[in-house]
Coordinates of C-alpha atoms in Angstrom, one line a residue:
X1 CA 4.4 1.7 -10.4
X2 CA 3.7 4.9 -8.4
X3 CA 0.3 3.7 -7.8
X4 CA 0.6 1.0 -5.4
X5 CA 1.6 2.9 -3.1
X6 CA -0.8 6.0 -3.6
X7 CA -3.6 3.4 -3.5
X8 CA -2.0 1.9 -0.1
X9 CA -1.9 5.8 1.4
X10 CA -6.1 6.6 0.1
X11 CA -6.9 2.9 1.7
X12 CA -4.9 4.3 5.5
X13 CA -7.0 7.6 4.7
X14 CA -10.2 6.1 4.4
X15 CA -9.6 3.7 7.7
X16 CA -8.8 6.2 9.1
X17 CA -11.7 8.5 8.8
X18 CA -13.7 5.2 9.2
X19 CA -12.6 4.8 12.2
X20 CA -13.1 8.7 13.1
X21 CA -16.6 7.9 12.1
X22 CA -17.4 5.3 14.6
X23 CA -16.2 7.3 17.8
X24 CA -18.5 9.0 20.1
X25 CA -17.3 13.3 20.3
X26 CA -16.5 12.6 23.7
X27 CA -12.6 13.8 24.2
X28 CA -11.6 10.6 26.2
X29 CA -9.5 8.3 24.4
X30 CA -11.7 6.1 23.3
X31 CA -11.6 1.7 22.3
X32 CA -12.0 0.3 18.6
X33 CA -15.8 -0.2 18.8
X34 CA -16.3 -4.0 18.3
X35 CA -18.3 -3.1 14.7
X36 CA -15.4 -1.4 12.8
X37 CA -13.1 -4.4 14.7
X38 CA -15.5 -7.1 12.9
X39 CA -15.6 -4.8 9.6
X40 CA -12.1 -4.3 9.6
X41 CA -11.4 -8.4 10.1
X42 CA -13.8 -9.2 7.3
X43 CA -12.2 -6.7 5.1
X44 CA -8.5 -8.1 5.2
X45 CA -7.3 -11.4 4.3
X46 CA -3.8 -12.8 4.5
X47 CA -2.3 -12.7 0.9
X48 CA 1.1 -13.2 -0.5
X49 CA 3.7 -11.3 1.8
X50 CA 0.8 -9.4 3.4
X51 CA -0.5 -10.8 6.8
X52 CA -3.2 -9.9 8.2
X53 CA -0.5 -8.3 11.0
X54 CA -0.8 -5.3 8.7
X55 CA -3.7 -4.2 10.4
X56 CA -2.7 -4.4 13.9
X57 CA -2.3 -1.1 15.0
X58 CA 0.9 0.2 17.4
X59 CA 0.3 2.7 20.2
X60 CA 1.0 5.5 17.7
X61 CA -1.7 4.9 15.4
X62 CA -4.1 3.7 17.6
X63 CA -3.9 7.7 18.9
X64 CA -4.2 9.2 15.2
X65 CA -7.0 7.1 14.0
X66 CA -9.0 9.4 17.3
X67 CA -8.8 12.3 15.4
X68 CA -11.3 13.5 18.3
X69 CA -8.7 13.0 21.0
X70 CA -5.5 13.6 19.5
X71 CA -6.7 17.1 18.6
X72 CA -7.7 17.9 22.2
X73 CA -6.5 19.7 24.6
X74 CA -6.2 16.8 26.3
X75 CA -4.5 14.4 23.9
X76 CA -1.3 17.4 24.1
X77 CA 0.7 14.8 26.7
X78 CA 0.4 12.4 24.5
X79 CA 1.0 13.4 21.3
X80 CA 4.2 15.1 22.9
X81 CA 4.9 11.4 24.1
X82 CA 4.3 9.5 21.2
X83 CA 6.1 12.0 19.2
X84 CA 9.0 11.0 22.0
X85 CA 8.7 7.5 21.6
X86 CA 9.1 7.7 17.5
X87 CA 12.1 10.2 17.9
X88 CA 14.2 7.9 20.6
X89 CA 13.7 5.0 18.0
X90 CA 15.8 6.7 15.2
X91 CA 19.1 5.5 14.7
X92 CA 21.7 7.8 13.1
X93 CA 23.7 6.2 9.8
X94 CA 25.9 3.1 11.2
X95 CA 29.0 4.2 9.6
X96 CA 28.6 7.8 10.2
X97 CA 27.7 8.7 6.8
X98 CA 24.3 10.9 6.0
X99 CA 24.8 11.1 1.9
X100 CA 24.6 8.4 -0.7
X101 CA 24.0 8.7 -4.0
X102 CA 21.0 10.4 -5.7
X103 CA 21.7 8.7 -9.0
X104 CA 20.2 5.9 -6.7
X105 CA 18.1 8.2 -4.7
X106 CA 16.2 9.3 -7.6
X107 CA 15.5 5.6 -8.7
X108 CA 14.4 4.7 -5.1
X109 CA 12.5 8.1 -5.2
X110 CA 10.6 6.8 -8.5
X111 CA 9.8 3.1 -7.2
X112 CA 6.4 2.5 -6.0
X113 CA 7.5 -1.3 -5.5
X114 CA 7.4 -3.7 -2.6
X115 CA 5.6 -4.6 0.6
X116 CA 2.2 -5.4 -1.0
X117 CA 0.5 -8.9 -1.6
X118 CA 1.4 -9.0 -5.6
X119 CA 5.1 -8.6 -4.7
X120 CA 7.9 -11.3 -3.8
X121 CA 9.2 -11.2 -0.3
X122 CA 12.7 -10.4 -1.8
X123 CA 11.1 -7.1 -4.1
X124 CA 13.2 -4.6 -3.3
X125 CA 10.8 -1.5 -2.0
X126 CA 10.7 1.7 -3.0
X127 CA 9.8 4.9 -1.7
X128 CA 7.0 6.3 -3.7
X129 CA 8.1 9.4 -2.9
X130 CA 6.9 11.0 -6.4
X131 CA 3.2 9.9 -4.9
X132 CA 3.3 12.9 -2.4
X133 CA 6.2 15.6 -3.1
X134 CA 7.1 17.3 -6.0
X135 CA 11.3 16.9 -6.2
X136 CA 12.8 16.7 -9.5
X137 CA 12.0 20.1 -11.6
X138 CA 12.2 17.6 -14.8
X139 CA 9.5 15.5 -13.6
X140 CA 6.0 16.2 -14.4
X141 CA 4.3 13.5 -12.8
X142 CA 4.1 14.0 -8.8
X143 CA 1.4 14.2 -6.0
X144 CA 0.8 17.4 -3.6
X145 CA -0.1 15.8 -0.5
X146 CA 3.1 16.6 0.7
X147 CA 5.5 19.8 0.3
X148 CA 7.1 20.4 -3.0
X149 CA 10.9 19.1 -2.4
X150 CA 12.2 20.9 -5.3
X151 CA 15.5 23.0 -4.2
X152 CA 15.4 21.6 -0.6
X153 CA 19.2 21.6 -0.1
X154 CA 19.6 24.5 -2.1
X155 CA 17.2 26.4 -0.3
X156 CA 17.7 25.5 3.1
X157 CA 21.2 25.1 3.2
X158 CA 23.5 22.1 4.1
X159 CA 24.6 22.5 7.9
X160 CA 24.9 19.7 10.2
X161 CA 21.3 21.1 11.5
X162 CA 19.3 20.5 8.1
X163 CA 20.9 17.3 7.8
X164 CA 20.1 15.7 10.8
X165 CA 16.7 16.8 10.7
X166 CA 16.2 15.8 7.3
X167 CA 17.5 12.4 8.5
X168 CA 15.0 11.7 10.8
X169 CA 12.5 12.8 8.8
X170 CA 12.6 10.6 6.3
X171 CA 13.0 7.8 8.8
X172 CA 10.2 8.3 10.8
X173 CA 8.1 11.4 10.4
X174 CA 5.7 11.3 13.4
X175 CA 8.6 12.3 15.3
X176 CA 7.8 16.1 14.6
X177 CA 4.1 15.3 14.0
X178 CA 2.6 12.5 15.7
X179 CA 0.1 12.3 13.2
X180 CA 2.0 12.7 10.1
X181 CA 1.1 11.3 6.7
X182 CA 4.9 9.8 5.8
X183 CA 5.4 6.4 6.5
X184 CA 7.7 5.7 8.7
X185 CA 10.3 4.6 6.2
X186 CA 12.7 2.7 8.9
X187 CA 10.1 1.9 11.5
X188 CA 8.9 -0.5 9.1
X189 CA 11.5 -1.6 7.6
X190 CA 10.8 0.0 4.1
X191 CA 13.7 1.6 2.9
X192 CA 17.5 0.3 4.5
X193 CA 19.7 2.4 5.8
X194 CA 22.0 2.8 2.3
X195 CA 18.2 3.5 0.4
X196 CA 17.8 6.5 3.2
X197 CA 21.1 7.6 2.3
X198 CA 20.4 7.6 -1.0
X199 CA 17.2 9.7 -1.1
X200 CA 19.3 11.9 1.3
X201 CA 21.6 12.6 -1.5
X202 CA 18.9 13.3 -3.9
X203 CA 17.3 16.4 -1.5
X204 CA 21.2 17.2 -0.3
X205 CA 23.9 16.9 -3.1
X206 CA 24.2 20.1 -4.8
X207 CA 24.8 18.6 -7.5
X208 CA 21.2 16.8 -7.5
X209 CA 18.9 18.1 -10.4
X210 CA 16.6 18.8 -7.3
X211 CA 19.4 21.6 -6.4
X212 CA 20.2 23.0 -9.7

């Protein structure tokens, strides 16, 4: 099941550096050039729960798919924007409350599920999370695109502080780095708020197996 999703992440990749490809070197932010927009639209076809929508791209990946620009001097003010933008549209837990359970956390952390064109519009999604980070010690299958999240709580400590920022992470990423791998979990509507607070409890309970 893991693999949907790491299939999803290489196809973003190689859009991505696709895209890269068909930009002049010339620091200016520059438009979609009308080759890769007719290559893209004859790629992608509506199917199941995926729309063609899903390759619309919002203000914040329109930036990261200029690698050119957004690593320029001149791209700085807006990557510290965007950045902005993604961090004002996290909303902190409704009732207050950060940590779930990881029981469910781990499960959520295991699912690859949901959000593609083979799966039901009610399919509950997971969060791939194995695809990228290594978390559970007692799991040997796990990607390395990401840090290993092994000992996070236990290792960082549980303040107010780590919380928080481990909160948003999860929730939207490019709000520290504008150009972030992660999904952006609640942007998206991916994982619900409960889900969140369940993967939360899975990196912040000490009595996780990720902090033992």
């Amino acid at each position: 099941m893991k693999m949907t999703h790491l299939k999803q992440l290489l196809t973003i990749a190689g859009l991505v550096f696709a895209f890269g490809l068909a930009h002049s070197p010339a620091l200016a932010q520059q438009k979609n050039d009308p080759k890769f927009n007719k290559m893209i639209q004859d790629s992608f076809r509506a199917e199941g729960i995926a729309g063609l929508n899903r390759i619309d791209q919002d203000p914040t990946q329109k930036f990261c798919s200029d690698p050119q620009f957004a690593n320029s001097k001149q791209g700085e003010a807006m990557r510290e924007k965007i950045q902005k933008i993604n961090m004002d549209s996290i909303q902190q837990p409704s009732d207050g409350k950060y940590i779930g359970d990881w029981n469910n956390g781990e499960k959520i952390a295991q699912s690859g599920r949901g959000a593609t064109w083979s799966d039901k519009a009610d399919t509950v999604i997971g969060g791939g999370c194995y695809n990228c980070h290594q978390i559970d010690p007692k799991e040997i299958s796990y990607g390395n695109i990401g840090p290993s999240l092994t000992g996070y709580g236990k290792l960082r400590g549980y303040s107010k502080e780590v919380v928080t920022y481990t909160w948003n992470r999860i929730n939207n990423s490019k709000a520290y780095n504008a150009c972030s791998n992660m999904p952006r979990f609640a942007h998206f509507k991916l994982l619900n708020e409960q889900q969140i607070q369940d993967v939360m409890a899975l990196l912040l309970n000490p009595e996780s197996p990720v902090n033992k």
